[in-house]
Amino acid sequence: MGLGNGLVNPSLNGSISLVSGENEQGGNLGVSQSLSSLARIVGPPTGGALYQFYGTWSPFAAASVFCLTALILAWGLRARIPERGLKV
């Protein structure tokens, strides 16, 4: 989990700052961090309840639905992220 967060968070924050206007960056990054914290609070008990009441497969099925939803949203946003060349 730590490795995944270490790889995802910098690119997520960079993408949010590129998509946001100058006056919106702080607010959008704050919302992103707040939702991330909320997911860390709500996720484990929800996964435990799914596991207990519906079986071992249910947390993985729910995670798959959330990941697919995030992929669809990210795919739609990729057109809004400007391409930038590397300056060496």
mmCIF file with all atom_site columns, C-alpha atoms in Angstrom:
data_model
loop_
_atom_site.group_PDB
_atom_site.id
_atom_site.type_symbol
_atom_site.label_atom_id
_atom_site.label_alt_id
_atom_site.label_comp_id
_atom_site.label_asym_id
_atom_site.label_entity_id
_atom_site.label_seq_id
_atom_site.pdbx_PDB_ins_code
_atom_site.Cartn_x
_atom_site.Cartn_y
_atom_site.Cartn_z
_atom_site.occupancy
_atom_site.B_iso_or_equiv
_atom_site.pdbx_formal_charge
_atom_site.auth_seq_id
_atom_site.auth_comp_id
_atom_site.auth_asym_id
_atom_site.auth_atom_id
_atom_site.pdbx_PDB_model_num
ATOM 1  C CA . MET A 1 1  ? 0.000   0.000   0.000   1.00 0.00 ? 1  MET A CA 1
ATOM 2  C CA . GLY A 1 2  ? 2.816   2.389   0.800   1.00 0.00 ? 2  GLY A CA 1
ATOM 3  C CA . LEU A 1 3  ? 4.503   1.706   -2.529  1.00 0.00 ? 3  LEU A CA 1
ATOM 4  C CA . GLY A 1 4  ? 1.248   2.256   -4.407  1.00 0.00 ? 4  GLY A CA 1
ATOM 5  C CA . ASN A 1 5  ? 0.561   5.539   -2.616  1.00 0.00 ? 5  ASN A CA 1
ATOM 6  C CA . GLY A 1 6  ? 4.113   6.667   -3.227  1.00 0.00 ? 6  GLY A CA 1
ATOM 7  C CA . LEU A 1 7  ? 3.706   6.087   -6.944  1.00 0.00 ? 7  LEU A CA 1
ATOM 8  C CA . VAL A 1 8  ? 0.147   7.373   -7.373  1.00 0.00 ? 8  VAL A CA 1
ATOM 9  C CA . ASN A 1 9  ? 0.033   10.494  -5.179  1.00 0.00 ? 9  ASN A CA 1
ATOM 10 C CA . PRO A 1 10 ? 2.656   12.608  -7.003  1.00 0.00 ? 10 PRO A CA 1
ATOM 11 C CA . SER A 1 11 ? 1.092   12.001  -10.408 1.00 0.00 ? 11 SER A CA 1
ATOM 12 C CA . LEU A 1 12 ? -2.429  12.505  -9.025  1.00 0.00 ? 12 LEU A CA 1
ATOM 13 C CA . ASN A 1 13 ? -1.469  15.821  -7.433  1.00 0.00 ? 13 ASN A CA 1
ATOM 14 C CA . GLY A 1 14 ? 0.341   16.897  -10.592 1.00 0.00 ? 14 GLY A CA 1
ATOM 15 C CA . SER A 1 15 ? -2.659  16.038  -12.745 1.00 0.00 ? 15 SER A CA 1
ATOM 16 C CA . ILE A 1 16 ? -5.007  17.914  -10.427 1.00 0.00 ? 16 ILE A CA 1
ATOM 17 C CA . SER A 1 17 ? -2.803  21.003  -10.551 1.00 0.00 ? 17 SER A CA 1
ATOM 18 C CA . LEU A 1 18 ? -2.608  20.861  -14.366 1.00 0.00 ? 18 LEU A CA 1
ATOM 19 C CA . VAL A 1 19 ? -6.371  20.508  -14.794 1.00 0.00 ? 19 VAL A CA 1
ATOM 20 C CA . SER A 1 20 ? -7.211  23.209  -12.229 1.00 0.00 ? 20 SER A CA 1
ATOM 21 C CA . GLY A 1 21 ? -7.030  26.921  -12.826 1.00 0.00 ? 21 GLY A CA 1
ATOM 22 C CA . GLU A 1 22 ? -4.573  29.033  -10.843 1.00 0.00 ? 22 GLU A CA 1
ATOM 23 C CA . ASN A 1 23 ? -7.251  30.148  -8.381  1.00 0.00 ? 23 ASN A CA 1
ATOM 24 C CA . GLU A 1 24 ? -8.672  26.628  -7.961  1.00 0.00 ? 24 GLU A CA 1
ATOM 25 C CA . GLN A 1 25 ? -5.547  24.542  -7.330  1.00 0.00 ? 25 GLN A CA 1
ATOM 26 C CA . GLY A 1 26 ? -5.485  24.797  -3.548  1.00 0.00 ? 26 GLY A CA 1
ATOM 27 C CA . GLY A 1 27 ? -9.168  24.026  -3.176  1.00 0.00 ? 27 GLY A CA 1
ATOM 28 C CA . ASN A 1 28 ? -9.064  21.098  -5.581  1.00 0.00 ? 28 ASN A CA 1
ATOM 29 C CA . LEU A 1 29 ? -5.981  19.600  -3.926  1.00 0.00 ? 29 LEU A CA 1
ATOM 30 C CA . GLY A 1 30 ? -7.672  20.024  -0.530  1.00 0.00 ? 30 GLY A CA 1
ATOM 31 C CA . VAL A 1 31 ? -10.787 18.216  -1.742  1.00 0.00 ? 31 VAL A CA 1
ATOM 32 C CA . SER A 1 32 ? -8.605  15.432  -3.141  1.00 0.00 ? 32 SER A CA 1
ATOM 33 C CA . GLN A 1 33 ? -6.782  14.957  0.159   1.00 0.00 ? 33 GLN A CA 1
ATOM 34 C CA . SER A 1 34 ? -10.039 15.121  2.133   1.00 0.00 ? 34 SER A CA 1
ATOM 35 C CA . LEU A 1 35 ? -11.667 12.438  -0.015  1.00 0.00 ? 35 LEU A CA 1
ATOM 36 C CA . SER A 1 36 ? -8.546  10.300  0.300   1.00 0.00 ? 36 SER A CA 1
ATOM 37 C CA . SER A 1 37 ? -8.716  10.567  4.092   1.00 0.00 ? 37 SER A CA 1
ATOM 38 C CA . LEU A 1 38 ? -12.432 9.804   4.071   1.00 0.00 ? 38 LEU A CA 1
ATOM 39 C CA . ALA A 1 39 ? -11.805 6.677   2.008   1.00 0.00 ? 39 ALA A CA 1
ATOM 40 C CA . ARG A 1 40 ? -9.170  5.528   4.520   1.00 0.00 ? 40 ARG A CA 1
ATOM 41 C CA . ILE A 1 41 ? -11.686 5.987   7.339   1.00 0.00 ? 41 ILE A CA 1
ATOM 42 C CA . VAL A 1 42 ? -14.747 4.439   5.674   1.00 0.00 ? 42 VAL A CA 1
ATOM 43 C CA . GLY A 1 43 ? -13.050 1.745   3.584   1.00 0.00 ? 43 GLY A CA 1
ATOM 44 C CA . PRO A 1 44 ? -11.801 -0.739  6.201   1.00 0.00 ? 44 PRO A CA 1
ATOM 45 C CA . PRO A 1 45 ? -15.046 -1.020  8.195   1.00 0.00 ? 45 PRO A CA 1
ATOM 46 C CA . THR A 1 46 ? -17.066 -1.221  4.987   1.00 0.00 ? 46 THR A CA 1
ATOM 47 C CA . GLY A 1 47 ? -14.800 -3.949  3.640   1.00 0.00 ? 47 GLY A CA 1
ATOM 48 C CA . GLY A 1 48 ? -15.076 -5.819  6.925   1.00 0.00 ? 48 GLY A CA 1
ATOM 49 C CA . ALA A 1 49 ? -18.861 -5.630  6.867   1.00 0.00 ? 49 ALA A CA 1
ATOM 50 C CA . LEU A 1 50 ? -18.984 -6.825  3.261   1.00 0.00 ? 50 LEU A CA 1
ATOM 51 C CA . TYR A 1 51 ? -16.672 -9.704  4.150   1.00 0.00 ? 51 TYR A CA 1
ATOM 52 C CA . GLN A 1 52 ? -18.746 -10.685 7.175   1.00 0.00 ? 52 GLN A CA 1
ATOM 53 C CA . PHE A 1 53 ? -22.209 -10.477 5.614   1.00 0.00 ? 53 PHE A CA 1
ATOM 54 C CA . TYR A 1 54 ? -21.616 -11.421 1.963   1.00 0.00 ? 54 TYR A CA 1
ATOM 55 C CA . GLY A 1 55 ? -18.481 -13.553 1.922   1.00 0.00 ? 55 GLY A CA 1
ATOM 56 C CA . THR A 1 56 ? -14.829 -13.370 1.047   1.00 0.00 ? 56 THR A CA 1
ATOM 57 C CA . TRP A 1 57 ? -15.404 -12.281 -2.551  1.00 0.00 ? 57 TRP A CA 1
ATOM 58 C CA . SER A 1 58 ? -17.509 -9.181  -1.798  1.00 0.00 ? 58 SER A CA 1
ATOM 59 C CA . PRO A 1 59 ? -14.782 -6.666  -0.774  1.00 0.00 ? 59 PRO A CA 1
ATOM 60 C CA . PHE A 1 60 ? -12.886 -7.521  -3.951  1.00 0.00 ? 60 PHE A CA 1
ATOM 61 C CA . ALA A 1 61 ? -16.014 -7.123  -6.084  1.00 0.00 ? 61 ALA A CA 1
ATOM 62 C CA . ALA A 1 62 ? -16.753 -3.739  -4.502  1.00 0.00 ? 62 ALA A CA 1
ATOM 63 C CA . ALA A 1 63 ? -13.144 -2.624  -5.013  1.00 0.00 ? 63 ALA A CA 1
ATOM 64 C CA . SER A 1 64 ? -13.363 -3.696  -8.656  1.00 0.00 ? 64 SER A CA 1
ATOM 65 C CA . VAL A 1 65 ? -16.459 -1.554  -9.172  1.00 0.00 ? 65 VAL A CA 1
ATOM 66 C CA . PHE A 1 66 ? -14.762 1.462   -7.571  1.00 0.00 ? 66 PHE A CA 1
ATOM 67 C CA . CYS A 1 67 ? -11.588 0.970   -9.620  1.00 0.00 ? 67 CYS A CA 1
ATOM 68 C CA . LEU A 1 68 ? -13.554 0.632   -12.855 1.00 0.00 ? 68 LEU A CA 1
ATOM 69 C CA . THR A 1 69 ? -15.478 3.810   -12.030 1.00 0.00 ? 69 THR A CA 1
ATOM 70 C CA . ALA A 1 70 ? -12.224 5.665   -11.320 1.00 0.00 ? 70 ALA A CA 1
ATOM 71 C CA . LEU A 1 71 ? -10.729 4.397   -14.580 1.00 0.00 ? 71 LEU A CA 1
ATOM 72 C CA . ILE A 1 72 ? -13.719 5.648   -16.568 1.00 0.00 ? 72 ILE A CA 1
ATOM 73 C CA . LEU A 1 73 ? -13.542 9.060   -14.869 1.00 0.00 ? 73 LEU A CA 1
ATOM 74 C CA . ALA A 1 74 ? -9.780  9.307   -15.410 1.00 0.00 ? 74 ALA A CA 1
ATOM 75 C CA . TRP A 1 75 ? -10.165 8.342   -19.057 1.00 0.00 ? 75 TRP A CA 1
ATOM 76 C CA . GLY A 1 76 ? -12.655 11.166  -19.493 1.00 0.00 ? 76 GLY A CA 1
ATOM 77 C CA . LEU A 1 77 ? -10.350 13.679  -17.787 1.00 0.00 ? 77 LEU A CA 1
ATOM 78 C CA . ARG A 1 78 ? -7.229  12.792  -19.747 1.00 0.00 ? 78 ARG A CA 1
ATOM 79 C CA . ALA A 1 79 ? -8.287  15.073  -22.597 1.00 0.00 ? 79 ALA A CA 1
ATOM 80 C CA . ARG A 1 80 ? -8.216  18.035  -20.174 1.00 0.00 ? 80 ARG A CA 1
ATOM 81 C CA . ILE A 1 81 ? -4.614  17.463  -19.069 1.00 0.00 ? 81 ILE A CA 1
ATOM 82 C CA . PRO A 1 82 ? -2.291  19.458  -21.334 1.00 0.00 ? 82 PRO A CA 1
ATOM 83 C CA . GLU A 1 83 ? 0.706   17.703  -22.845 1.00 0.00 ? 83 GLU A CA 1
ATOM 84 C CA . ARG A 1 84 ? 4.026   19.194  -21.855 1.00 0.00 ? 84 ARG A CA 1
ATOM 85 C CA . GLY A 1 85 ? 7.393   18.348  -23.274 1.00 0.00 ? 85 GLY A CA 1
ATOM 86 C CA . LEU A 1 86 ? 10.337  17.569  -21.023 1.00 0.00 ? 86 LEU A CA 1
ATOM 87 C CA . LYS A 1 87 ? 12.941  20.298  -20.730 1.00 0.00 ? 87 LYS A CA 1
ATOM 88 C CA . VAL A 1 88 ? 16.378  18.883  -20.141 1.00 0.00 ? 88 VAL A CA 1
#
